[in-house]
């Protein structure tokens, strides 16, 4: 099918991002949200939930490499990892690049997102059925409140803080993440735009500090399809600081690993090149 149509995401009350469509591949309604997969000229296939860009084939590597590798390499020997959200599978794919990882508990609220990603986004979802991945379809907020499992690294690969994801940005959730981490555990979460959501980033930092994390470091990058194009993650650690990582060890391990964005320079660079107003 060929047509001249555009998809527009209203990103804030006063800002939108439009992309020209090649095709509409999927539109469906799950128990939790509207799910769309569009094929676009500029970004390839795009996953949209509730009218919000989640991930695109073209720029997903920036997001998925930065949510996973800085935390996993800072830990040094991660064996057991929890991924909360991330139904497209991109984070699971990156975590599995670490040979030390023995098990990933992949806790996603919406099983339909996982099924749609498996069908329409194979480059992201390709490792979801790996034998090390234990997919659990449930609410991540409830999961961390109730589980007695302990993890080396937890990735919170969540959407914006609305609807069922709102509680993934609240104090109680961070206290439970702290409880679910081993003594040298590390968590990392996507924490929205440093330009548009500075207050939220500071609120999260406060919650992480109150939860007991000794090192809290924001990192920033550019993700063209997210509001403002300027994005942040926040890493919180009980013991290791990414700025003290042995970069030659990282360089060595990367010889057996394919990454497109992350390398030994990016490891410290993303934290060091974070704007002054966020570090302070
Ligand atoms: N990987 C994406 C990217 O590149 O930006 C991030 C978005 S990922 C698709 C977000 C996922 O979090 C969605 O699939 C959504 O269903 C899931 N989610 C939302 N609230 C959740 C919750 N409370 N517990 C677990 N998963 C949740």
Short mmCIF file of C-alpha atoms and ligand atoms in Angstrom, two decimals:
data_model
loop_
_atom_site.label_atom_id
_atom_site.label_comp_id
_atom_site.label_asym_id
_atom_site.label_seq_id
_atom_site.Cartn_x
_atom_site.Cartn_y
_atom_site.Cartn_z
CA UNK A 1 0.00 0.00 0.00
CA UNK A 2 1.41 3.46 -0.92
CA UNK A 3 -0.03 6.66 0.50
CA UNK A 4 1.00 10.16 1.52
CA UNK A 5 0.16 10.19 5.23
CA UNK A 6 1.94 11.48 8.32
CA UNK A 7 1.77 10.34 11.95
CA UNK A 8 1.89 13.17 14.50
CA UNK A 9 2.61 12.59 18.16
CA UNK A 10 1.49 15.47 20.39
CA UNK A 11 4.57 15.42 22.69
CA UNK A 12 3.51 18.26 25.00
CA UNK A 13 0.59 20.70 24.91
CA UNK A 14 2.63 22.91 22.57
CA UNK A 15 4.94 20.56 20.70
CA UNK A 16 4.53 17.69 18.27
CA UNK A 17 6.70 15.41 16.13
CA UNK A 18 5.54 14.21 12.70
CA UNK A 19 6.91 11.45 10.55
CA UNK A 20 5.87 10.37 7.05
CA UNK A 21 4.37 6.90 6.88
CA UNK A 22 5.15 4.08 4.51
CA UNK A 23 2.62 1.73 6.04
CA UNK A 24 0.45 0.95 9.05
CA UNK A 25 1.47 -2.51 10.23
CA UNK A 26 -0.60 -3.01 13.38
CA UNK A 27 -3.26 -1.21 15.40
CA UNK A 28 -4.77 -2.93 18.44
CA UNK A 29 -6.14 -2.31 21.90
CA UNK A 30 -4.81 -4.35 24.84
CA UNK A 31 -6.22 -4.48 28.35
CA UNK A 32 -3.96 -1.52 29.21
CA UNK A 33 -3.26 0.58 26.12
CA UNK A 34 -3.59 1.22 22.41
CA UNK A 35 -0.68 -0.38 20.53
CA UNK A 36 0.45 0.67 17.05
CA UNK A 37 3.34 -0.35 14.83
CA UNK A 38 3.96 2.04 11.93
CA UNK A 39 6.51 1.82 9.15
CA UNK A 40 8.09 5.24 8.55
CA UNK A 41 10.52 6.68 6.00
CA UNK A 42 12.91 8.26 8.51
CA UNK A 43 12.87 5.91 11.50
CA UNK A 44 11.89 2.51 10.10
CA UNK A 45 9.35 0.61 12.19
CA UNK A 46 8.05 2.52 15.19
CA UNK A 47 6.26 1.21 18.30
CA UNK A 48 3.61 3.58 19.62
CA UNK A 49 1.68 3.10 22.87
CA UNK A 50 -1.19 5.45 23.72
CA UNK A 51 -0.12 7.84 20.95
CA UNK A 52 3.44 8.08 22.30
CA UNK A 53 6.60 6.99 20.49
CA UNK A 54 8.23 4.19 22.51
CA UNK A 55 11.00 3.07 20.25
CA UNK A 56 12.09 3.12 16.60
CA UNK A 57 14.29 0.79 14.59
CA UNK A 58 16.61 3.67 13.71
CA UNK A 59 17.41 5.24 17.08
CA UNK A 60 16.65 2.42 19.54
CA UNK A 61 20.33 1.48 19.89
CA UNK A 62 21.06 4.74 21.72
CA UNK A 63 18.37 4.10 24.33
CA UNK A 64 18.90 0.37 24.80
CA UNK A 65 22.70 0.50 24.97
CA UNK A 66 22.66 3.35 27.48
CA UNK A 67 20.00 1.86 29.75
CA UNK A 68 21.99 -1.35 30.02
CA UNK A 69 25.78 -1.23 29.52
CA UNK A 70 26.85 1.59 31.88
CA UNK A 71 25.08 -0.19 34.78
CA UNK A 72 26.17 -3.72 33.81
CA UNK A 73 29.82 -2.75 33.32
CA UNK A 74 29.83 -0.68 36.53
CA UNK A 75 28.71 -3.81 38.39
CA UNK A 76 31.46 -5.84 36.73
CA UNK A 77 30.05 -9.36 37.16
CA UNK A 78 26.24 -9.25 36.82
CA UNK A 79 24.61 -12.68 37.01
CA UNK A 80 20.98 -12.02 37.81
CA UNK A 81 19.19 -9.08 36.18
CA UNK A 82 15.63 -7.76 36.45
CA UNK A 83 14.12 -5.81 33.54
CA UNK A 84 10.90 -3.97 34.38
CA UNK A 85 8.84 -2.90 31.34
CA UNK A 86 10.75 -2.92 28.04
CA UNK A 87 8.15 -5.07 26.27
CA UNK A 88 9.85 -4.52 22.90
CA UNK A 89 12.79 -6.67 24.07
CA UNK A 90 15.59 -4.20 23.25
CA UNK A 91 16.92 -4.11 26.83
CA UNK A 92 16.81 -7.89 27.19
CA UNK A 93 18.83 -8.18 23.94
CA UNK A 94 21.54 -5.84 25.29
CA UNK A 95 21.73 -7.50 28.73
CA UNK A 96 22.30 -10.89 27.12
CA UNK A 97 25.45 -9.56 25.44
CA UNK A 98 27.07 -9.89 28.89
CA UNK A 99 28.41 -13.44 29.17
CA UNK A 100 28.28 -13.36 32.99
CA UNK A 101 24.47 -12.99 32.96
CA UNK A 102 22.81 -16.29 33.90
CA UNK A 103 19.20 -15.20 34.30
CA UNK A 104 16.95 -12.28 33.38
CA UNK A 105 13.53 -11.87 34.99
CA UNK A 106 11.64 -9.81 32.41
CA UNK A 107 8.61 -8.26 34.12
CA UNK A 108 6.29 -6.56 31.64
CA UNK A 109 2.74 -5.46 32.39
CA UNK A 110 1.28 -6.02 28.95
CA UNK A 111 1.75 -9.39 27.24
CA UNK A 112 0.26 -7.99 24.04
CA UNK A 113 3.22 -5.56 23.64
CA UNK A 114 5.60 -8.53 23.84
CA UNK A 115 3.61 -10.49 21.25
CA UNK A 116 3.38 -7.51 18.88
CA UNK A 117 7.13 -6.83 19.22
CA UNK A 118 7.91 -10.49 18.46
CA UNK A 119 5.87 -10.25 15.27
CA UNK A 120 6.73 -6.77 13.98
CA UNK A 121 10.01 -5.73 15.64
CA UNK A 122 12.28 -8.78 15.29
CA UNK A 123 15.54 -6.82 15.57
CA UNK A 124 14.50 -5.73 19.08
CA UNK A 125 12.61 -8.79 20.30
CA UNK A 126 15.08 -11.38 18.96
CA UNK A 127 16.28 -12.58 22.40
CA UNK A 128 13.01 -12.66 24.34
CA UNK A 129 12.74 -16.43 23.88
CA UNK A 130 16.36 -17.03 24.95
CA UNK A 131 16.48 -19.74 27.63
CA UNK A 132 18.05 -17.31 30.14
CA UNK A 133 14.96 -15.06 29.95
CA UNK A 134 12.06 -15.68 32.31
CA UNK A 135 9.15 -13.56 31.05
CA UNK A 136 6.67 -12.64 33.79
CA UNK A 137 3.56 -10.76 32.67
CA UNK A 138 2.61 -8.65 35.67
CA UNK A 139 2.85 -5.16 37.16
CA UNK A 140 6.48 -4.29 38.01
CA UNK A 141 5.37 -2.18 40.98
CA UNK A 142 3.55 -5.14 42.54
CA UNK A 143 6.39 -7.51 41.59
CA UNK A 144 9.13 -5.63 43.46
CA UNK A 145 6.83 -5.13 46.45
CA UNK A 146 6.16 -8.86 46.77
CA UNK A 147 9.24 -10.74 45.52
CA UNK A 148 11.97 -12.14 47.75
CA UNK A 149 14.38 -12.44 44.75
CA UNK A 150 17.63 -10.42 44.81
CA UNK A 151 19.29 -8.99 41.71
CA UNK A 152 22.68 -7.61 40.69
CA UNK A 153 21.22 -5.06 38.29
CA UNK A 154 17.67 -3.76 37.76
CA UNK A 155 16.70 -1.86 34.58
CA UNK A 156 13.49 0.15 34.69
CA UNK A 157 12.64 0.45 30.99
CA UNK A 158 9.37 2.29 31.43
CA UNK A 159 7.15 4.71 29.53
CA UNK A 160 6.27 8.23 30.72
CA UNK A 161 4.94 8.46 34.30
CA UNK A 162 1.26 8.17 33.47
CA UNK A 163 -1.36 5.43 33.89
CA UNK A 164 0.03 2.10 35.12
CA UNK A 165 3.60 3.46 34.87
CA UNK A 166 3.04 6.38 37.30
CA UNK A 167 3.97 4.27 40.34
CA UNK A 168 7.33 3.41 38.73
CA UNK A 169 8.44 6.95 39.68
CA UNK A 170 7.23 6.94 43.30
CA UNK A 171 9.11 6.67 46.61
CA UNK A 172 7.75 3.26 47.59
CA UNK A 173 8.89 1.74 44.29
CA UNK A 174 12.49 2.93 44.79
CA UNK A 175 12.50 1.58 48.38
CA UNK A 176 11.43 -1.80 47.01
CA UNK A 177 14.10 -1.69 44.27
CA UNK A 178 16.73 -1.11 46.97
CA UNK A 179 15.41 -4.12 48.90
CA UNK A 180 15.55 -6.32 45.74
CA UNK A 181 19.21 -5.52 45.01
CA UNK A 182 22.27 -7.38 46.34
CA UNK A 183 24.79 -5.42 48.45
CA UNK A 184 26.68 -4.36 45.30
CA UNK A 185 23.48 -3.88 43.28
CA UNK A 186 22.75 -1.15 40.75
CA UNK A 187 19.52 0.19 39.29
CA UNK A 188 18.99 2.39 36.25
CA UNK A 189 15.84 3.99 34.89
CA UNK A 190 14.90 6.15 31.94
CA UNK A 191 14.07 9.49 33.59
CA UNK A 192 12.57 11.66 30.83
CA UNK A 193 13.80 14.93 29.30
CA UNK A 194 16.36 17.07 31.19
CA UNK A 195 14.90 20.08 29.40
CA UNK A 196 11.20 19.45 30.01
CA UNK A 197 11.20 17.36 33.18
CA UNK A 198 13.96 18.73 35.41
CA UNK A 199 11.69 18.73 38.48
CA UNK A 200 10.84 15.05 37.98
CA UNK A 201 14.53 14.14 37.67
CA UNK A 202 15.27 15.94 40.94
CA UNK A 203 12.32 14.25 42.64
CA UNK A 204 13.62 10.83 41.54
CA UNK A 205 17.11 11.71 42.82
CA UNK A 206 15.59 12.57 46.22
CA UNK A 207 13.70 9.27 46.39
CA UNK A 208 16.84 7.29 45.46
CA UNK A 209 18.86 9.07 48.14
CA UNK A 210 16.16 8.40 50.75
CA UNK A 211 16.06 4.74 49.69
CA UNK A 212 19.75 4.48 50.69
CA UNK A 213 21.73 4.42 47.42
CA UNK A 214 25.25 5.80 47.98
CA UNK A 215 25.96 6.86 44.38
CA UNK A 216 23.35 8.54 42.19
CA UNK A 217 24.39 9.70 38.72
CA UNK A 218 22.28 11.11 35.90
CA UNK A 219 23.43 10.57 32.32
CA UNK A 220 22.15 12.35 29.25
CA UNK A 221 22.01 11.63 25.54
CA UNK A 222 20.15 12.65 22.43
CA UNK A 223 17.15 10.55 21.35
CA UNK A 224 15.58 12.25 18.32
CA UNK A 225 12.06 10.81 18.68
CA UNK A 226 11.53 11.70 22.35
CA UNK A 227 10.13 15.08 23.46
CA UNK A 228 12.84 17.77 23.06
CA UNK A 229 15.25 15.16 21.64
CA UNK A 230 17.29 15.45 24.84
CA UNK A 231 16.94 12.50 27.22
CA UNK A 232 18.14 11.25 30.60
CA UNK A 233 18.70 8.08 32.57
CA UNK A 234 19.48 7.89 36.27
CA UNK A 235 21.81 5.24 37.70
CA UNK A 236 21.82 4.49 41.42
CA UNK A 237 24.34 2.15 43.01
CA UNK A 238 24.87 0.64 46.46
CA UNK A 239 28.65 0.27 46.05
CA UNK A 240 30.40 0.82 42.69
CA UNK A 241 30.63 4.23 41.05
CA UNK A 242 30.74 4.26 37.22
CA UNK A 243 33.39 6.98 37.40
CA UNK A 244 35.72 4.54 39.19
CA UNK A 245 35.30 1.70 36.65
CA UNK A 246 38.45 0.21 35.13
CA UNK A 247 38.05 1.29 31.49
CA UNK A 248 40.78 -1.03 30.20
CA UNK A 249 38.78 -3.98 31.57
CA UNK A 250 35.69 -2.66 29.75
CA UNK A 251 37.71 -2.26 26.54
CA UNK A 252 38.83 -5.87 26.85
CA UNK A 253 35.33 -7.26 27.37
CA UNK A 254 34.00 -5.18 24.46
CA UNK A 255 36.25 -7.10 22.06
CA UNK A 256 33.74 -9.97 22.25
CA UNK A 257 30.65 -7.77 22.13
CA UNK A 258 28.92 -5.75 19.39
CA UNK A 259 27.77 -2.26 20.37
CA UNK A 260 27.11 0.76 18.20
CA UNK A 261 27.05 3.63 20.72
CA UNK A 262 28.55 2.44 24.00
CA UNK A 263 32.30 1.98 24.45
CA UNK A 264 34.93 2.52 27.16
CA UNK A 265 35.01 6.30 26.50
CA UNK A 266 31.22 6.62 26.52
CA UNK A 267 31.14 4.71 29.86
CA UNK A 268 32.45 7.66 31.87
CA UNK A 269 31.77 10.28 29.21
CA UNK A 270 27.97 10.08 29.45
CA UNK A 271 28.15 10.85 33.16
CA UNK A 272 30.91 13.46 32.93
CA UNK A 273 29.28 15.33 30.03
CA UNK A 274 26.00 15.72 31.91
CA UNK A 275 25.03 19.39 32.22
CA UNK A 276 26.03 21.24 35.37
CA UNK A 277 22.43 22.01 36.34
CA UNK A 278 21.63 18.27 36.56
CA UNK A 279 24.81 17.25 38.39
CA UNK A 280 24.20 19.90 41.02
N1 LIG B 1 12.22 0.26 25.30
C1 LIG B 1 11.41 1.42 25.08
C2 LIG B 1 12.23 2.53 24.47
O1 LIG B 1 13.07 2.27 23.64
O2 LIG B 1 11.96 3.67 24.79
C3 LIG B 1 10.71 1.87 26.35
C4 LIG B 1 9.31 1.67 26.36
S1 LIG B 1 8.80 0.02 26.76
C5 LIG B 1 7.82 -0.37 25.40
C6 LIG B 1 7.74 0.41 28.10
C7 LIG B 1 6.92 -0.77 28.59
O3 LIG B 1 6.62 -0.62 29.97
C8 LIG B 1 5.57 -0.94 27.86
O4 LIG B 1 5.60 -2.11 27.13
C9 LIG B 1 4.55 -0.97 29.01
O5 LIG B 1 3.54 -1.94 28.80
C10 LIG B 1 5.41 -1.32 30.21
N2 LIG B 1 4.86 -0.91 31.51
C11 LIG B 1 4.13 0.19 31.82
N3 LIG B 1 3.80 0.19 33.11
C12 LIG B 1 4.36 -0.93 33.66
C13 LIG B 1 4.38 -1.48 34.96
N4 LIG B 1 3.76 -0.89 35.98
N5 LIG B 1 5.04 -2.67 35.14
C14 LIG B 1 5.68 -3.28 34.13
N6 LIG B 1 5.69 -2.79 32.86
C15 LIG B 1 5.05 -1.63 32.64
#
